[in-house]
Amino acid sequence: MFIRKENKKVICEHLFNQGVIWAKKNLFIPRHPDVGVPNIEVIKLMRSFKSKEYVVENFTWQTYYWRLTEEGHEYLQKFLNTPSDVVPNNGNNHATKKTTAADLTADLAVVVALEEVAAAMEIEAAMATAAEEDSVAAAEDLAAAVMNVVDAAEVVDLAVAATEADTENLEEATVVDLAVEEEEDSVIEEEDLVIEAEDVDEDLAAEEEAADMINLPYHRTEHW
């Protein structure tokens, strides 16, 4: 992979000054938090240095850790054109060719510290993800509750509409029943009037018949 010269110099200066460098296992991070260059360039350059034994690589919690070796120190001194008495700030004495127990202890302390930082970052990321999931679940529950309220309101509206329709139908049926009853009452009244008229006619006919009988002359019956 092609790495711009100025970016390579920034990475090498950081590695030379600190003696160690780390990077998350993510090729898409736009800028490394310590050196300010693309994360992929740090990873690719360190892998190249590892193949040349300029660094020693450790990997834990999805994070790479590289420690500068004696060969790497000599290479960076030449590349950066620095005096031979300048050593990294991690306490390793690269002026000698042998690695002492103190050097290894210091390197291990740096690696452990970086691992603790990485673990803390992982925990924070997990907590943030869980909080985000809880927020999404709460939003979904709220949306479901709102939908239930809307559905209940629609059911109430339908019930009210049905009640109003039943009331209108009942009123119309009542009006029809009243009209039928009035018509039946009128028919009954007419029939009663006809019966009364017939009774009056019968009475008049009886009275006339009685009057006729009264007005008839008396005829004596003779027996021979």
mmCIF file of C-alpha atoms in Angstrom:
data_model
loop_
_atom_site.group_PDB
_atom_site.id
_atom_site.type_symbol
_atom_site.label_atom_id
_atom_site.label_comp_id
_atom_site.label_asym_id
_atom_site.label_seq_id
_atom_site.Cartn_x
_atom_site.Cartn_y
_atom_site.Cartn_z
ATOM 1 C CA MET A 1 0.000 0.000 0.000
ATOM 2 C CA PHE A 2 1.273 3.464 -0.886
ATOM 3 C CA ILE A 3 1.704 5.707 2.156
ATOM 4 C CA ARG A 4 2.491 9.361 1.704
ATOM 5 C CA LYS A 5 5.945 10.348 2.895
ATOM 6 C CA GLU A 6 4.722 12.994 5.314
ATOM 7 C CA ASN A 7 2.292 10.534 6.934
ATOM 8 C CA LYS A 8 4.982 7.876 7.221
ATOM 9 C CA LYS A 9 7.262 10.398 8.891
ATOM 10 C CA VAL A 10 4.564 11.340 11.425
ATOM 11 C CA ILE A 11 3.982 7.672 12.277
ATOM 12 C CA CYS A 12 7.687 6.938 12.590
ATOM 13 C CA GLU A 13 8.294 9.991 14.785
ATOM 14 C CA HIS A 14 5.532 8.900 17.147
ATOM 15 C CA LEU A 15 6.852 5.342 17.265
ATOM 16 C CA PHE A 16 10.432 6.529 17.792
ATOM 17 C CA ASN A 17 9.486 8.992 20.561
ATOM 18 C CA GLN A 18 7.096 6.687 22.435
ATOM 19 C CA GLY A 19 8.659 3.326 21.640
ATOM 20 C CA VAL A 20 5.150 1.877 21.182
ATOM 21 C CA ILE A 21 2.096 2.563 19.051
ATOM 22 C CA TRP A 22 -1.394 1.064 18.926
ATOM 23 C CA ALA A 23 -4.324 0.973 16.497
ATOM 24 C CA LYS A 24 -7.884 -0.378 16.531
ATOM 25 C CA LYS A 25 -8.591 -3.226 14.114
ATOM 26 C CA ASN A 26 -10.671 -1.006 11.847
ATOM 27 C CA LEU A 27 -9.411 0.011 8.430
ATOM 28 C CA PHE A 28 -12.131 2.641 8.000
ATOM 29 C CA ILE A 29 -11.281 4.989 10.870
ATOM 30 C CA PRO A 30 -10.478 8.246 9.076
ATOM 31 C CA ARG A 31 -7.863 9.478 11.586
ATOM 32 C CA HIS A 32 -5.777 7.725 14.206
ATOM 33 C CA PRO A 33 -6.388 9.498 17.565
ATOM 34 C CA ASP A 34 -2.656 9.838 18.381
ATOM 35 C CA VAL A 35 -0.981 10.575 15.041
ATOM 36 C CA GLY A 36 -3.822 12.126 13.032
ATOM 37 C CA VAL A 37 -3.368 10.043 9.876
ATOM 38 C CA PRO A 38 -5.703 7.388 8.425
ATOM 39 C CA ASN A 39 -5.839 4.339 10.688
ATOM 40 C CA ILE A 40 -5.232 2.008 7.749
ATOM 41 C CA GLU A 41 -1.860 3.641 7.045
ATOM 42 C CA VAL A 42 -0.736 3.006 10.630
ATOM 43 C CA ILE A 43 -1.773 -0.656 10.426
ATOM 44 C CA LYS A 44 -0.175 -1.282 7.039
ATOM 45 C CA LEU A 45 3.107 0.430 7.955
ATOM 46 C CA MET A 46 3.377 -1.472 11.237
ATOM 47 C CA ARG A 47 2.716 -4.765 9.479
ATOM 48 C CA SER A 48 5.549 -3.927 7.116
ATOM 49 C CA PHE A 49 7.790 -3.109 10.080
ATOM 50 C CA LYS A 50 6.750 -6.377 11.730
ATOM 51 C CA SER A 51 7.829 -8.389 8.687
ATOM 52 C CA LYS A 52 11.207 -6.645 8.895
ATOM 53 C CA GLU A 53 11.376 -7.232 12.673
ATOM 54 C CA TYR A 54 11.379 -3.521 13.413
ATOM 55 C CA VAL A 55 8.462 -3.996 15.849
ATOM 56 C CA VAL A 56 6.912 -6.748 17.947
ATOM 57 C CA GLU A 57 3.151 -7.133 17.595
ATOM 58 C CA ASN A 58 0.557 -8.004 20.222
ATOM 59 C CA PHE A 59 -3.211 -8.211 19.592
ATOM 60 C CA THR A 60 -5.994 -8.117 22.194
ATOM 61 C CA TRP A 61 -9.518 -6.721 22.496
ATOM 62 C CA GLN A 62 -9.631 -6.002 18.749
ATOM 63 C CA THR A 63 -6.595 -3.710 19.134
ATOM 64 C CA TYR A 64 -3.040 -3.964 17.783
ATOM 65 C CA TYR A 65 -0.024 -3.015 19.939
ATOM 66 C CA TRP A 66 3.465 -2.666 18.461
ATOM 67 C CA ARG A 67 6.712 -2.235 20.404
ATOM 68 C CA LEU A 68 9.875 -0.912 18.778
ATOM 69 C CA THR A 69 12.840 -3.328 18.620
ATOM 70 C CA GLU A 70 16.576 -2.598 18.489
ATOM 71 C CA GLU A 71 16.572 -3.062 14.711
ATOM 72 C CA GLY A 72 13.593 -0.732 14.459
ATOM 73 C CA HIS A 73 15.303 1.888 16.602
ATOM 74 C CA GLU A 74 18.361 1.857 14.353
ATOM 75 C CA TYR A 75 16.205 2.064 11.222
ATOM 76 C CA LEU A 76 14.198 4.999 12.550
ATOM 77 C CA GLN A 77 17.351 6.827 13.633
ATOM 78 C CA LYS A 78 18.571 6.693 10.071
ATOM 79 C CA PHE A 79 15.171 7.434 8.541
ATOM 80 C CA LEU A 80 14.523 10.404 10.816
ATOM 81 C CA ASN A 81 18.170 11.481 10.893
ATOM 82 C CA THR A 82 18.264 11.748 14.695
ATOM 83 C CA PRO A 83 21.315 11.592 16.988
ATOM 84 C CA SER A 84 22.302 8.164 18.266
ATOM 85 C CA ASP A 85 21.901 9.197 21.910
ATOM 86 C CA VAL A 86 18.171 9.947 21.508
ATOM 87 C CA VAL A 87 16.037 7.122 22.923
ATOM 88 C CA PRO A 88 12.242 6.613 23.114
ATOM 89 C CA ASN A 89 10.313 7.938 26.100
ATOM 90 C CA ASN A 90 9.174 4.503 27.228
ATOM 91 C CA GLY A 91 12.356 4.043 29.255
ATOM 92 C CA ASN A 92 14.005 1.431 27.024
ATOM 93 C CA ASN A 93 17.736 1.877 26.530
ATOM 94 C CA HIS A 94 18.199 1.306 22.794
ATOM 95 C CA ALA A 95 21.842 2.415 22.929
ATOM 96 C CA THR A 96 22.784 -1.090 23.974
ATOM 97 C CA LYS A 97 22.280 -4.166 21.865
ATOM 98 C CA LYS A 98 20.851 -6.252 24.736
ATOM 99 C CA THR A 99 17.380 -6.043 26.147
ATOM 100 C CA THR A 100 17.424 -5.961 29.936
ATOM 101 C CA ALA A 101 14.761 -7.236 32.355
ATOM 102 C CA ALA A 102 13.888 -3.641 33.192
ATOM 103 C CA ASP A 103 13.216 -2.986 29.498
ATOM 104 C CA LEU A 104 10.877 -5.950 29.289
ATOM 105 C CA THR A 105 9.086 -4.898 32.488
ATOM 106 C CA ALA A 106 8.563 -1.384 31.167
ATOM 107 C CA ASP A 107 7.300 -2.683 27.828
ATOM 108 C CA LEU A 108 4.906 -5.033 29.590
ATOM 109 C CA ALA A 109 3.587 -2.208 31.766
ATOM 110 C CA VAL A 110 2.887 -0.124 28.641
ATOM 111 C CA VAL A 111 1.125 -3.030 26.945
ATOM 112 C CA VAL A 112 -0.991 -3.710 30.041
ATOM 113 C CA ALA A 113 -1.937 -0.046 30.317
ATOM 114 C CA LEU A 114 -2.933 0.048 26.653
ATOM 115 C CA GLU A 115 -4.974 -3.136 27.095
ATOM 116 C CA GLU A 116 -6.805 -1.595 30.054
ATOM 117 C CA VAL A 117 -7.585 1.496 27.981
ATOM 118 C CA ALA A 118 -8.848 -0.666 25.128
ATOM 119 C CA ALA A 119 -11.003 -2.735 27.524
ATOM 120 C CA ALA A 120 -12.512 0.442 28.980
ATOM 121 C CA MET A 121 -13.267 1.685 25.469
ATOM 122 C CA GLU A 122 -14.946 -1.632 24.608
ATOM 123 C CA ILE A 123 -17.082 -1.472 27.769
ATOM 124 C CA GLU A 124 -18.129 2.112 27.050
ATOM 125 C CA ALA A 125 -19.042 1.174 23.487
ATOM 126 C CA ALA A 126 -21.099 -1.806 24.717
ATOM 127 C CA MET A 127 -22.913 0.374 27.267
ATOM 128 C CA ALA A 128 -23.653 3.000 24.616
ATOM 129 C CA THR A 129 -25.002 0.302 22.285
ATOM 130 C CA ALA A 130 -27.210 -1.124 25.043
ATOM 131 C CA ALA A 131 -28.542 2.340 25.896
ATOM 132 C CA GLU A 132 -29.286 2.989 22.245
ATOM 133 C CA GLU A 133 -31.112 -0.353 21.951
ATOM 134 C CA ASP A 134 -33.135 0.460 25.076
ATOM 135 C CA SER A 135 -34.074 3.844 23.575
ATOM 136 C CA VAL A 136 -35.156 2.188 20.335
ATOM 137 C CA ALA A 137 -37.226 -0.388 22.242
ATOM 138 C CA ALA A 138 -38.867 2.358 24.316
ATOM 139 C CA ALA A 139 -39.679 4.317 21.149
ATOM 140 C CA GLU A 140 -41.206 1.205 19.574
ATOM 141 C CA ASP A 141 -43.306 0.556 22.700
ATOM 142 C CA LEU A 142 -44.504 4.173 22.666
ATOM 143 C CA ALA A 143 -45.402 3.929 18.990
ATOM 144 C CA ALA A 144 -47.338 0.707 19.645
ATOM 145 C CA ALA A 145 -49.212 2.355 22.515
ATOM 146 C CA VAL A 146 -50.112 5.318 20.310
ATOM 147 C CA MET A 147 -51.366 2.950 17.614
ATOM 148 C CA ASN A 148 -53.488 1.125 20.203
ATOM 149 C CA VAL A 149 -55.015 4.428 21.309
ATOM 150 C CA VAL A 150 -55.727 5.357 17.687
ATOM 151 C CA ASP A 151 -57.337 1.953 17.066
ATOM 152 C CA ALA A 152 -59.465 2.314 20.211
ATOM 153 C CA ALA A 153 -60.578 5.785 19.104
ATOM 154 C CA GLU A 154 -61.564 4.409 15.715
ATOM 155 C CA VAL A 155 -63.585 1.633 17.404
ATOM 156 C CA VAL A 156 -65.356 4.220 19.584
ATOM 157 C CA ASP A 157 -66.119 6.358 16.516
ATOM 158 C CA LEU A 158 -67.578 3.312 14.738
ATOM 159 C CA ALA A 159 -69.671 2.450 17.795
ATOM 160 C CA VAL A 160 -70.978 6.015 18.054
ATOM 161 C CA ALA A 161 -71.799 6.047 14.348
ATOM 162 C CA ALA A 162 -73.609 2.712 14.677
ATOM 163 C CA THR A 163 -75.559 4.003 17.703
ATOM 164 C CA GLU A 164 -76.558 7.146 15.835
ATOM 165 C CA ALA A 165 -77.678 5.044 12.867
ATOM 166 C CA ASP A 166 -79.717 2.754 15.153
ATOM 167 C CA THR A 167 -81.299 5.796 16.801
ATOM 168 C CA GLU A 168 -82.262 7.250 13.430
ATOM 169 C CA ASN A 169 -83.693 3.894 12.304
ATOM 170 C CA LEU A 170 -85.641 3.592 15.576
ATOM 171 C CA GLU A 171 -87.065 7.098 15.198
ATOM 172 C CA GLU A 172 -88.091 6.357 11.623
ATOM 173 C CA ALA A 173 -89.705 3.059 12.707
ATOM 174 C CA THR A 174 -91.554 4.857 15.517
ATOM 175 C CA VAL A 175 -92.915 7.465 13.098
ATOM 176 C CA VAL A 176 -94.100 4.709 10.759
ATOM 177 C CA ASP A 177 -95.738 2.801 13.615
ATOM 178 C CA LEU A 178 -97.535 5.937 14.786
ATOM 179 C CA ALA A 179 -98.784 6.608 11.270
ATOM 180 C CA VAL A 180 -100.065 3.023 10.978
ATOM 181 C CA GLU A 181 -101.776 3.268 14.360
ATOM 182 C CA GLU A 182 -103.409 6.556 13.388
ATOM 183 C CA GLU A 183 -104.599 5.027 10.127
ATOM 184 C CA GLU A 184 -106.003 1.984 11.959
ATOM 185 C CA ASP A 185 -107.735 4.265 14.461
ATOM 186 C CA SER A 186 -109.270 6.216 11.589
ATOM 187 C CA VAL A 187 -110.548 2.995 9.984
ATOM 188 C CA ILE A 188 -112.026 1.842 13.303
ATOM 189 C CA GLU A 189 -113.712 5.206 13.813
ATOM 190 C CA GLU A 190 -115.179 5.036 10.315
ATOM 191 C CA GLU A 191 -116.473 1.521 10.968
ATOM 192 C CA ASP A 192 -118.006 2.678 14.277
ATOM 193 C CA LEU A 193 -119.730 5.548 12.463
ATOM 194 C CA VAL A 194 -121.130 3.149 9.866
ATOM 195 C CA ILE A 195 -122.425 0.823 12.591
ATOM 196 C CA GLU A 196 -123.984 3.743 14.436
ATOM 197 C CA ALA A 197 -125.630 4.939 11.199
ATOM 198 C CA GLU A 198 -126.985 1.453 10.578
ATOM 199 C CA ASP A 199 -128.351 1.320 14.134
ATOM 200 C CA VAL A 200 -129.999 4.710 13.669
ATOM 201 C CA ASP A 201 -131.551 3.553 10.383
ATOM 202 C CA GLU A 202 -132.835 0.395 12.085
ATOM 203 C CA ASP A 203 -134.325 2.430 14.935
ATOM 204 C CA LEU A 204 -135.984 4.799 12.521
ATOM 205 C CA ALA A 205 -137.419 1.886 10.549
ATOM 206 C CA ALA A 206 -138.772 0.314 13.754
ATOM 207 C CA GLU A 207 -140.339 3.575 14.854
ATOM 208 C CA GLU A 208 -141.983 4.023 11.461
ATOM 209 C CA GLU A 209 -143.271 0.465 11.535
ATOM 210 C CA ALA A 210 -144.704 1.026 15.008
ATOM 211 C CA ALA A 211 -146.317 4.258 13.926
ATOM 212 C CA ASP A 212 -147.902 2.571 10.970
ATOM 213 C CA MET A 213 -149.360 -0.106 13.183
ATOM 214 C CA ILE A 214 -150.818 2.489 15.525
ATOM 215 C CA ASN A 215 -152.467 4.442 12.708
ATOM 216 C CA LEU A 216 -154.170 1.408 11.108
ATOM 217 C CA PRO A 217 -158.037 1.470 11.461
ATOM 218 C CA TYR A 218 -159.692 -1.074 13.812
ATOM 219 C CA HIS A 219 -161.480 -3.845 12.009
ATOM 220 C CA ARG A 220 -163.886 -5.974 14.035
ATOM 221 C CA THR A 221 -163.920 -9.525 13.114
ATOM 222 C CA GLU A 222 -167.349 -11.023 12.650
ATOM 223 C CA HIS A 223 -167.990 -14.626 13.063
ATOM 224 C CA TRP A 224 -170.527 -16.166 10.966
#
